Amino acid sequence: MRTAAPDDADRRRPVPAILALLLAGAAVLVLAAALSVAFGTRVVGWNDLVSAFTTDADGIAEAAVRQRIPRTLLAMLVGASLGVAGAVLQGLTRNPLADPMILGVTPGASLAVVSGIAFFGLSTATGYIWVAITGAALASAFVYGIGSLGRGGPTPLKLALSGAATTAAFTSLISAILLPRVDVLNSFRFWQVGGVGGATYTKLGQVLPFLIVGALICIACSRGLNSLALGDELATGLGERVMVIRVAAFVGAVTLCGAATAVAGPIAFVGLVVPHVCRLLIGVDHRWLLPSAAMVGALLLTVADVVGRVVARPSEIEVGIVTAIIGAPFFIYVVRKQKVRAL
């Protein structure tokens, strides 16, 4: 793996420019949230939006807006979590192909949840979250261990290949568990695709503490991730506790991935696309990269959810399908451009 490029410092934008970009992104995110509560099976107007938030009117339009609010909030939270987790995983592995889905983290969480439901009667959202986090941690450790075997250690190519193989194996196991159990299959066949349509305020309240903890851990490691980009030896020379940073950042990323997967199902490519976009706009400094990844991830998933509802009206396309359509070509582009080298 290579260390940070000599011109990495030049890729760090001035703080005023970064703040301007973040403010612009926040404005776009607010607009996307407004579109999310306005568009669906029934399109509501501006007056209906204002009425739903400022009055007690209980018309059809106002009821539709109020039902879409938790869905919009969940899309923003899940998108932000996956964006931050992807940026942290890419920073930890110095692998431009690192993504919770590609590295087997999200499929590990999915397998753990489905196994808990099928074999242990798991039925609570909090239980899903704990089990998903555990499954994500075990899966990511397994992928990293397999990718570390042989000469050269955990190279980007070996990690990507071991993650792809693990994802395929976990997906097959999930199908093997679900197919003989019609009740479990019917309950989770849409969850497997990845979506935010089942959002409720109760579910938001249960997952929010996990997402906050995971995000705070990742942000606390942002300075250390900058040092790791220079290589372990140089980071140690700068006074960083490399192993502590790696473990803490890993815990934060796994917590975000596991909790997001538990409430929204496995959603692919958000963690891959978002960090690359943010590096182009913000630069490589993780102190700014992680907040921007949260915002862009929230924006991407919110817009994807709106697109899925609009193009298939009166039905809808789950957000996991939309992100896969966007992310698959981007993945091919990254592979061709980066030639599977480290960051």
mmCIF file of C-alpha atoms in Angstrom:
data_model
loop_
_atom_site.group_PDB
_atom_site.id
_atom_site.type_symbol
_atom_site.label_atom_id
_atom_site.label_comp_id
_atom_site.label_asym_id
_atom_site.label_seq_id
_atom_site.Cartn_x
_atom_site.Cartn_y
_atom_site.Cartn_z
ATOM 1 C CA MET A 1 0.000 0.000 0.000
ATOM 2 C CA ARG A 2 1.220 3.456 -0.717
ATOM 3 C CA THR A 3 1.376 6.266 1.785
ATOM 4 C CA ALA A 4 -0.410 9.527 1.216
ATOM 5 C CA ALA A 5 0.482 11.193 -2.034
ATOM 6 C CA PRO A 6 2.937 14.069 -1.841
ATOM 7 C CA ASP A 7 0.306 16.440 -3.114
ATOM 8 C CA ASP A 8 -2.328 15.434 -0.546
ATOM 9 C CA ALA A 9 -1.830 18.728 1.261
ATOM 10 C CA ASP A 10 -2.758 20.541 -1.948
ATOM 11 C CA ARG A 11 -6.045 18.625 -1.999
ATOM 12 C CA ARG A 12 -7.140 20.248 1.258
ATOM 13 C CA ARG A 13 -9.314 23.250 0.490
ATOM 14 C CA PRO A 14 -9.184 26.463 2.545
ATOM 15 C CA VAL A 15 -11.563 26.470 5.505
ATOM 16 C CA PRO A 16 -13.772 29.316 4.153
ATOM 17 C CA ALA A 17 -14.287 27.391 0.909
ATOM 18 C CA ILE A 18 -15.166 24.249 2.858
ATOM 19 C CA LEU A 19 -17.664 26.120 5.030
ATOM 20 C CA ALA A 20 -19.272 27.632 1.933
ATOM 21 C CA LEU A 21 -19.621 24.185 0.369
ATOM 22 C CA LEU A 22 -21.103 22.742 3.567
ATOM 23 C CA LEU A 23 -23.638 25.575 3.799
ATOM 24 C CA ALA A 24 -24.615 25.046 0.166
ATOM 25 C CA GLY A 25 -24.928 21.315 0.786
ATOM 26 C CA ALA A 26 -27.108 21.924 3.839
ATOM 27 C CA ALA A 27 -29.419 24.117 1.772
ATOM 28 C CA VAL A 28 -29.719 21.428 -0.908
ATOM 29 C CA LEU A 29 -30.401 18.815 1.789
ATOM 30 C CA VAL A 30 -33.238 20.933 3.196
ATOM 31 C CA LEU A 31 -34.703 21.190 -0.308
ATOM 32 C CA ALA A 32 -34.406 17.419 -0.779
ATOM 33 C CA ALA A 33 -36.177 16.845 2.556
ATOM 34 C CA ALA A 34 -39.006 19.121 1.447
ATOM 35 C CA LEU A 35 -39.314 17.183 -1.813
ATOM 36 C CA SER A 36 -39.327 13.938 0.138
ATOM 37 C CA VAL A 37 -42.356 14.919 2.203
ATOM 38 C CA ALA A 38 -44.091 16.459 -0.833
ATOM 39 C CA PHE A 39 -43.791 13.612 -3.346
ATOM 40 C CA GLY A 40 -45.265 10.155 -3.101
ATOM 41 C CA THR A 41 -48.366 8.324 -4.212
ATOM 42 C CA ARG A 42 -50.126 11.632 -3.607
ATOM 43 C CA VAL A 43 -48.342 14.881 -4.489
ATOM 44 C CA VAL A 44 -49.008 17.699 -2.040
ATOM 45 C CA GLY A 45 -48.602 21.413 -2.602
ATOM 46 C CA TRP A 46 -46.702 24.068 -0.693
ATOM 47 C CA ASN A 47 -49.821 25.157 1.195
ATOM 48 C CA ASP A 48 -50.401 21.587 2.353
ATOM 49 C CA LEU A 49 -46.799 21.345 3.543
ATOM 50 C CA VAL A 50 -47.097 24.540 5.551
ATOM 51 C CA SER A 51 -50.472 23.497 6.929
ATOM 52 C CA ALA A 52 -49.155 20.097 8.058
ATOM 53 C CA PHE A 53 -46.377 21.734 10.090
ATOM 54 C CA THR A 54 -48.202 24.770 11.434
ATOM 55 C CA THR A 55 -51.813 23.669 12.027
ATOM 56 C CA ASP A 56 -53.796 20.735 13.400
ATOM 57 C CA ALA A 57 -55.604 20.167 10.112
ATOM 58 C CA ASP A 58 -56.227 16.491 9.492
ATOM 59 C CA GLY A 59 -56.959 16.428 5.780
ATOM 60 C CA ILE A 60 -55.634 13.774 3.417
ATOM 61 C CA ALA A 61 -52.754 15.940 2.240
ATOM 62 C CA GLU A 62 -51.685 16.880 5.771
ATOM 63 C CA ALA A 63 -51.861 13.247 6.881
ATOM 64 C CA ALA A 64 -49.694 12.201 3.922
ATOM 65 C CA VAL A 65 -47.071 14.813 4.824
ATOM 66 C CA ARG A 66 -46.962 13.735 8.484
ATOM 67 C CA GLN A 67 -46.569 10.088 7.502
ATOM 68 C CA ARG A 68 -43.608 10.928 5.257
ATOM 69 C CA ILE A 69 -41.694 12.865 7.897
ATOM 70 C CA PRO A 70 -40.270 9.806 9.751
ATOM 71 C CA ARG A 71 -39.438 8.203 6.398
ATOM 72 C CA THR A 72 -37.489 11.285 5.363
ATOM 73 C CA LEU A 73 -35.678 11.462 8.695
ATOM 74 C CA LEU A 74 -34.742 7.776 8.505
ATOM 75 C CA ALA A 75 -33.406 8.178 4.955
ATOM 76 C CA MET A 76 -31.251 11.092 6.103
ATOM 77 C CA LEU A 77 -29.940 9.233 9.162
ATOM 78 C CA VAL A 78 -29.173 6.002 7.297
ATOM 79 C CA GLY A 79 -27.544 7.843 4.396
ATOM 80 C CA ALA A 80 -25.411 9.922 6.756
ATOM 81 C CA SER A 81 -24.362 6.824 8.703
ATOM 82 C CA LEU A 82 -23.356 4.838 5.629
ATOM 83 C CA GLY A 83 -21.495 7.818 4.184
ATOM 84 C CA VAL A 84 -19.439 8.301 7.341
ATOM 85 C CA ALA A 85 -18.823 4.562 7.723
ATOM 86 C CA GLY A 86 -17.608 4.326 4.127
ATOM 87 C CA ALA A 87 -15.206 7.237 4.588
ATOM 88 C CA VAL A 88 -13.810 5.690 7.776
ATOM 89 C CA LEU A 89 -13.378 2.243 6.210
ATOM 90 C CA GLN A 90 -11.603 3.729 3.209
ATOM 91 C CA GLY A 91 -9.355 5.700 5.536
ATOM 92 C CA LEU A 92 -8.573 2.684 7.714
ATOM 93 C CA THR A 93 -7.740 0.377 4.826
ATOM 94 C CA ARG A 94 -6.425 3.041 2.441
ATOM 95 C CA ASN A 95 -8.555 1.226 -0.092
ATOM 96 C CA PRO A 96 -10.619 3.250 -2.602
ATOM 97 C CA LEU A 97 -12.940 0.260 -3.066
ATOM 98 C CA ALA A 98 -13.819 -0.046 0.623
ATOM 99 C CA ASP A 99 -17.564 -0.012 1.201
ATOM 100 C CA PRO A 100 -19.732 -1.635 3.894
ATOM 101 C CA MET A 101 -21.401 -3.815 1.275
ATOM 102 C CA ILE A 102 -18.300 -4.671 -0.763
ATOM 103 C CA LEU A 103 -16.279 -5.577 2.355
ATOM 104 C CA GLY A 104 -19.042 -7.876 3.637
ATOM 105 C CA VAL A 105 -19.956 -5.696 6.638
ATOM 106 C CA THR A 106 -23.561 -5.058 5.623
ATOM 107 C CA PRO A 107 -24.201 -8.668 4.473
ATOM 108 C CA GLY A 108 -22.794 -9.855 7.824
ATOM 109 C CA ALA A 109 -25.284 -7.661 9.643
ATOM 110 C CA SER A 110 -28.092 -8.933 7.425
ATOM 111 C CA LEU A 111 -27.185 -12.567 8.017
ATOM 112 C CA ALA A 112 -27.075 -12.008 11.767
ATOM 113 C CA VAL A 113 -30.522 -10.376 11.820
ATOM 114 C CA VAL A 114 -32.136 -13.038 9.636
ATOM 115 C CA SER A 115 -30.549 -15.803 11.746
ATOM 116 C CA GLY A 116 -31.770 -14.155 14.931
ATOM 117 C CA ILE A 117 -35.325 -13.990 13.610
ATOM 118 C CA ALA A 118 -35.402 -17.501 12.178
ATOM 119 C CA PHE A 119 -33.660 -19.387 14.994
ATOM 120 C CA PHE A 120 -34.042 -17.257 18.144
ATOM 121 C CA GLY A 121 -37.350 -15.474 17.672
ATOM 122 C CA LEU A 122 -35.810 -12.021 17.521
ATOM 123 C CA SER A 123 -38.617 -9.488 17.210
ATOM 124 C CA THR A 124 -37.629 -6.096 18.647
ATOM 125 C CA ALA A 125 -35.904 -3.260 16.802
ATOM 126 C CA THR A 126 -33.349 -2.879 19.596
ATOM 127 C CA GLY A 127 -32.578 -6.591 19.346
ATOM 128 C CA TYR A 128 -32.137 -6.264 15.595
ATOM 129 C CA ILE A 129 -29.648 -3.454 16.129
ATOM 130 C CA TRP A 130 -27.475 -5.295 18.667
ATOM 131 C CA VAL A 131 -27.446 -8.467 16.575
ATOM 132 C CA ALA A 132 -26.712 -6.515 13.369
ATOM 133 C CA ILE A 133 -23.773 -4.708 14.969
ATOM 134 C CA THR A 134 -22.359 -8.018 16.203
ATOM 135 C CA GLY A 135 -22.759 -9.607 12.779
ATOM 136 C CA ALA A 136 -21.153 -6.622 11.057
ATOM 137 C CA ALA A 137 -18.156 -6.741 13.412
ATOM 138 C CA LEU A 138 -17.586 -10.470 12.929
ATOM 139 C CA ALA A 139 -17.981 -10.239 9.161
ATOM 140 C CA SER A 140 -15.564 -7.323 8.785
ATOM 141 C CA ALA A 141 -12.973 -9.050 10.990
ATOM 142 C CA PHE A 142 -13.341 -12.209 8.898
ATOM 143 C CA VAL A 143 -12.903 -10.329 5.611
ATOM 144 C CA TYR A 144 -9.869 -8.455 6.898
ATOM 145 C CA GLY A 145 -8.338 -11.701 8.161
ATOM 146 C CA ILE A 146 -8.827 -13.461 4.836
ATOM 147 C CA GLY A 147 -7.531 -10.441 2.934
ATOM 148 C CA SER A 148 -4.409 -10.352 5.113
ATOM 149 C CA LEU A 149 -3.306 -13.872 4.237
ATOM 150 C CA GLY A 150 -0.356 -14.388 1.947
ATOM 151 C CA ARG A 151 2.375 -12.050 0.796
ATOM 152 C CA GLY A 152 1.791 -8.312 0.876
ATOM 153 C CA GLY A 153 -0.804 -8.326 3.646
ATOM 154 C CA PRO A 154 -4.263 -6.767 3.196
ATOM 155 C CA THR A 155 -3.871 -5.191 -0.240
ATOM 156 C CA PRO A 156 -6.852 -3.360 -1.786
ATOM 157 C CA LEU A 157 -7.359 -6.085 -4.383
ATOM 158 C CA LYS A 158 -7.266 -8.902 -1.818
ATOM 159 C CA LEU A 159 -9.686 -7.082 0.485
ATOM 160 C CA ALA A 160 -12.088 -6.402 -2.379
ATOM 161 C CA LEU A 161 -11.966 -10.020 -3.557
ATOM 162 C CA SER A 162 -12.350 -11.491 -0.075
ATOM 163 C CA GLY A 163 -15.206 -9.080 0.610
ATOM 164 C CA ALA A 164 -16.959 -10.003 -2.639
ATOM 165 C CA ALA A 165 -16.587 -13.724 -1.914
ATOM 166 C CA THR A 166 -17.848 -13.267 1.648
ATOM 167 C CA THR A 167 -20.798 -11.193 0.447
ATOM 168 C CA ALA A 168 -21.746 -13.912 -2.047
ATOM 169 C CA ALA A 169 -21.488 -16.595 0.639
ATOM 170 C CA PHE A 170 -23.546 -14.607 3.165
ATOM 171 C CA THR A 171 -26.192 -13.820 0.554
ATOM 172 C CA SER A 172 -26.532 -17.513 -0.225
ATOM 173 C CA LEU A 173 -26.826 -18.348 3.468
ATOM 174 C CA ILE A 174 -29.540 -15.706 3.900
ATOM 175 C CA SER A 175 -31.501 -17.243 1.034
ATOM 176 C CA ALA A 176 -31.020 -20.738 2.469
ATOM 177 C CA ILE A 177 -32.417 -19.573 5.818
ATOM 178 C CA LEU A 178 -35.354 -17.635 4.372
ATOM 179 C CA LEU A 179 -36.662 -19.873 1.615
ATOM 180 C CA PRO A 180 -37.933 -22.742 3.849
ATOM 181 C CA ARG A 181 -39.525 -20.241 6.272
ATOM 182 C CA VAL A 182 -42.384 -18.501 4.520
ATOM 183 C CA ASP A 183 -43.287 -16.351 7.513
ATOM 184 C CA VAL A 184 -39.772 -14.939 7.815
ATOM 185 C CA LEU A 185 -39.448 -14.575 4.038
ATOM 186 C CA ASN A 186 -42.673 -12.590 3.747
ATOM 187 C CA SER A 187 -41.659 -10.298 6.585
ATOM 188 C CA PHE A 188 -38.207 -9.514 5.264
ATOM 189 C CA ARG A 189 -38.238 -9.893 1.493
ATOM 190 C CA PHE A 190 -38.584 -6.125 1.103
ATOM 191 C CA TRP A 191 -36.145 -5.443 3.952
ATOM 192 C CA GLN A 192 -33.520 -7.479 2.080
ATOM 193 C CA VAL A 193 -33.682 -5.057 -0.829
ATOM 194 C CA GLY A 194 -33.080 -2.086 1.448
ATOM 195 C CA GLY A 195 -35.656 0.631 2.045
ATOM 196 C CA VAL A 196 -36.949 3.262 4.437
ATOM 197 C CA GLY A 197 -40.674 2.806 3.831
ATOM 198 C CA GLY A 198 -41.292 1.228 7.240
ATOM 199 C CA ALA A 199 -40.017 4.220 9.198
ATOM 200 C CA THR A 200 -41.752 5.195 12.435
ATOM 201 C CA TYR A 201 -40.884 7.603 15.209
ATOM 202 C CA THR A 202 -40.465 4.621 17.538
ATOM 203 C CA LYS A 203 -37.905 3.045 15.227
ATOM 204 C CA LEU A 204 -36.099 6.373 14.911
ATOM 205 C CA GLY A 205 -35.910 6.704 18.681
ATOM 206 C CA GLN A 206 -34.494 3.199 19.057
ATOM 207 C CA VAL A 207 -31.748 3.529 16.447
ATOM 208 C CA LEU A 208 -30.748 7.155 17.062
ATOM 209 C CA PRO A 209 -28.595 6.520 20.192
ATOM 210 C CA PHE A 210 -26.527 3.899 18.341
ATOM 211 C CA LEU A 211 -26.015 6.193 15.362
ATOM 212 C CA ILE A 212 -24.996 9.101 17.589
ATOM 213 C CA VAL A 213 -22.471 6.974 19.476
ATOM 214 C CA GLY A 214 -21.021 5.547 16.266
ATOM 215 C CA ALA A 215 -20.766 8.992 14.655
ATOM 216 C CA LEU A 216 -19.089 10.540 17.701
ATOM 217 C CA ILE A 217 -16.507 7.742 17.812
ATOM 218 C CA CYS A 218 -15.722 8.195 14.114
ATOM 219 C CA ILE A 219 -15.412 11.970 14.417
ATOM 220 C CA ALA A 220 -13.142 11.569 17.456
ATOM 221 C CA CYS A 221 -10.843 9.426 15.278
ATOM 222 C CA SER A 222 -10.743 11.904 12.373
ATOM 223 C CA ARG A 223 -7.387 13.415 13.305
ATOM 224 C CA GLY A 224 -5.895 9.960 13.795
ATOM 225 C CA LEU A 225 -7.185 8.867 10.387
ATOM 226 C CA ASN A 226 -5.258 11.766 8.838
ATOM 227 C CA SER A 227 -2.101 10.422 10.457
ATOM 228 C CA LEU A 228 -2.792 6.849 9.331
ATOM 229 C CA ALA A 229 -2.929 8.102 5.739
ATOM 230 C CA LEU A 230 0.796 8.802 6.062
ATOM 231 C CA GLY A 231 1.536 5.190 7.012
ATOM 232 C CA ASP A 232 1.655 3.404 10.355
ATOM 233 C CA GLU A 233 5.321 4.101 11.037
ATOM 234 C CA LEU A 234 5.065 7.821 10.421
ATOM 235 C CA ALA A 235 1.802 8.005 12.396
ATOM 236 C CA THR A 236 3.551 6.352 15.347
ATOM 237 C CA GLY A 237 6.400 8.817 14.994
ATOM 238 C CA LEU A 238 3.871 11.646 15.217
ATOM 239 C CA GLY A 239 2.707 10.289 18.565
ATOM 240 C CA GLU A 240 -0.456 8.545 17.428
ATOM 241 C CA ARG A 241 -1.537 5.295 19.052
ATOM 242 C CA VAL A 242 -2.138 3.460 15.807
ATOM 243 C CA MET A 243 -3.820 0.351 17.188
ATOM 244 C CA VAL A 244 -6.150 2.393 19.412
ATOM 245 C CA ILE A 245 -7.179 4.539 16.450
ATOM 246 C CA ARG A 246 -7.788 1.497 14.259
ATOM 247 C CA VAL A 247 -9.894 -0.304 16.854
ATOM 248 C CA ALA A 248 -11.907 2.781 17.806
ATOM 249 C CA ALA A 249 -12.581 3.793 14.203
ATOM 250 C CA PHE A 250 -13.500 0.208 13.380
ATOM 251 C CA VAL A 251 -15.987 0.113 16.279
ATOM 252 C CA GLY A 252 -17.533 3.408 15.184
ATOM 253 C CA ALA A 253 -17.905 2.340 11.548
ATOM 254 C CA VAL A 254 -19.318 -1.073 12.456
ATOM 255 C CA THR A 255 -21.816 0.507 14.853
ATOM 256 C CA LEU A 256 -23.052 2.845 12.128
ATOM 257 C CA CYS A 257 -23.276 0.069 9.517
ATOM 258 C CA GLY A 258 -24.957 -2.428 11.820
ATOM 259 C CA ALA A 259 -27.538 -0.010 13.199
ATOM 260 C CA ALA A 260 -28.361 1.404 9.756
ATOM 261 C CA THR A 261 -28.748 -2.081 8.281
ATOM 262 C CA ALA A 262 -30.986 -3.198 11.137
ATOM 263 C CA VAL A 263 -33.572 -0.486 10.476
ATOM 264 C CA ALA A 264 -33.309 -0.067 6.690
ATOM 265 C CA GLY A 265 -31.945 -3.344 5.353
ATOM 266 C CA PRO A 266 -28.753 -3.740 3.313
ATOM 267 C CA ILE A 267 -28.259 -0.638 1.157
ATOM 268 C CA ALA A 268 -25.295 -0.829 -1.192
ATOM 269 C CA PHE A 269 -22.813 1.658 -2.622
ATOM 270 C CA VAL A 270 -23.661 4.710 -0.495
ATOM 271 C CA GLY A 271 -20.473 4.149 1.504
ATOM 272 C CA LEU A 272 -18.496 3.821 -1.733
ATOM 273 C CA VAL A 273 -19.834 6.763 -3.731
ATOM 274 C CA VAL A 274 -20.132 9.403 -1.020
ATOM 275 C CA PRO A 275 -16.498 9.552 0.234
ATOM 276 C CA HIS A 276 -15.142 9.896 -3.309
ATOM 277 C CA VAL A 277 -17.524 12.745 -4.068
ATOM 278 C CA CYS A 278 -16.627 14.466 -0.804
ATOM 279 C CA ARG A 279 -12.877 14.185 -1.458
ATOM 280 C CA LEU A 280 -13.369 15.922 -4.793
ATOM 281 C CA LEU A 281 -15.333 18.727 -3.135
ATOM 282 C CA ILE A 282 -13.772 19.030 0.327
ATOM 283 C CA GLY A 283 -10.362 17.378 0.210
ATOM 284 C CA VAL A 284 -8.756 14.566 2.190
ATOM 285 C CA ASP A 285 -8.785 16.026 5.715
ATOM 286 C CA HIS A 286 -11.013 13.655 7.707
ATOM 287 C CA ARG A 287 -11.956 16.419 10.130
ATOM 288 C CA TRP A 288 -13.990 17.918 7.300
ATOM 289 C CA LEU A 289 -14.446 14.788 5.209
ATOM 290 C CA LEU A 290 -16.566 12.943 7.777
ATOM 291 C CA PRO A 291 -19.127 15.759 8.355
ATOM 292 C CA SER A 292 -19.385 16.317 4.617
ATOM 293 C CA ALA A 293 -19.813 12.557 4.052
ATOM 294 C CA ALA A 294 -22.691 12.581 6.533
ATOM 295 C CA MET A 295 -24.395 15.416 4.685
ATOM 296 C CA VAL A 296 -23.824 14.058 1.181
ATOM 297 C CA GLY A 297 -24.869 10.565 2.283
ATOM 298 C CA ALA A 298 -28.099 11.940 3.730
ATOM 299 C CA LEU A 299 -28.686 13.883 0.518
ATOM 300 C CA LEU A 300 -27.996 10.888 -1.729
ATOM 301 C CA LEU A 301 -30.325 8.511 0.083
ATOM 302 C CA THR A 302 -33.097 11.098 0.413
ATOM 303 C CA VAL A 303 -32.962 11.922 -3.300
ATOM 304 C CA ALA A 304 -32.794 8.211 -4.192
ATOM 305 C CA ASP A 305 -35.920 7.590 -2.111
ATOM 306 C CA VAL A 306 -37.750 10.429 -3.865
ATOM 307 C CA VAL A 307 -36.697 9.122 -7.296
ATOM 308 C CA GLY A 308 -37.898 5.633 -6.397
ATOM 309 C CA ARG A 309 -41.310 6.986 -5.470
ATOM 310 C CA VAL A 310 -41.683 9.250 -8.504
ATOM 311 C CA VAL A 311 -40.576 6.998 -11.385
ATOM 312 C CA ALA A 312 -42.821 4.070 -10.404
ATOM 313 C CA ARG A 313 -45.911 5.958 -9.194
ATOM 314 C CA PRO A 314 -48.393 4.813 -7.882
ATOM 315 C CA SER A 315 -46.041 2.044 -6.749
ATOM 316 C CA GLU A 316 -42.438 2.667 -5.716
ATOM 317 C CA ILE A 317 -38.912 1.313 -6.177
ATOM 318 C CA GLU A 318 -37.051 0.580 -2.957
ATOM 319 C CA VAL A 319 -34.161 2.926 -2.273
ATOM 320 C CA GLY A 320 -31.672 0.036 -2.196
ATOM 321 C CA ILE A 321 -32.379 -0.654 -5.870
ATOM 322 C CA VAL A 322 -31.925 2.994 -6.824
ATOM 323 C CA THR A 323 -28.570 3.275 -5.029
ATOM 324 C CA ALA A 324 -27.403 0.053 -6.700
ATOM 325 C CA ILE A 325 -28.265 1.490 -10.120
ATOM 326 C CA ILE A 326 -26.227 4.586 -9.278
ATOM 327 C CA GLY A 327 -23.400 2.813 -7.479
ATOM 328 C CA ALA A 328 -22.582 -0.095 -9.791
ATOM 329 C CA PRO A 329 -21.333 2.085 -12.686
ATOM 330 C CA PHE A 330 -19.473 4.268 -10.182
ATOM 331 C CA PHE A 331 -17.758 1.180 -8.758
ATOM 332 C CA ILE A 332 -16.565 0.209 -12.239
ATOM 333 C CA TYR A 333 -15.315 3.765 -12.788
ATOM 334 C CA VAL A 334 -13.339 3.718 -9.530
ATOM 335 C CA VAL A 335 -11.771 0.360 -10.356
ATOM 336 C CA ARG A 336 -10.685 1.588 -13.794
ATOM 337 C CA LYS A 337 -9.451 4.972 -12.588
ATOM 338 C CA GLN A 338 -7.720 3.882 -9.404
ATOM 339 C CA LYS A 339 -6.429 0.571 -10.806
ATOM 340 C CA VAL A 340 -7.240 -0.949 -7.415
ATOM 341 C CA ARG A 341 -4.491 0.899 -5.607
ATOM 342 C CA ALA A 342 -4.540 2.242 -2.071
ATOM 343 C CA LEU A 343 -5.564 5.759 -1.201
#
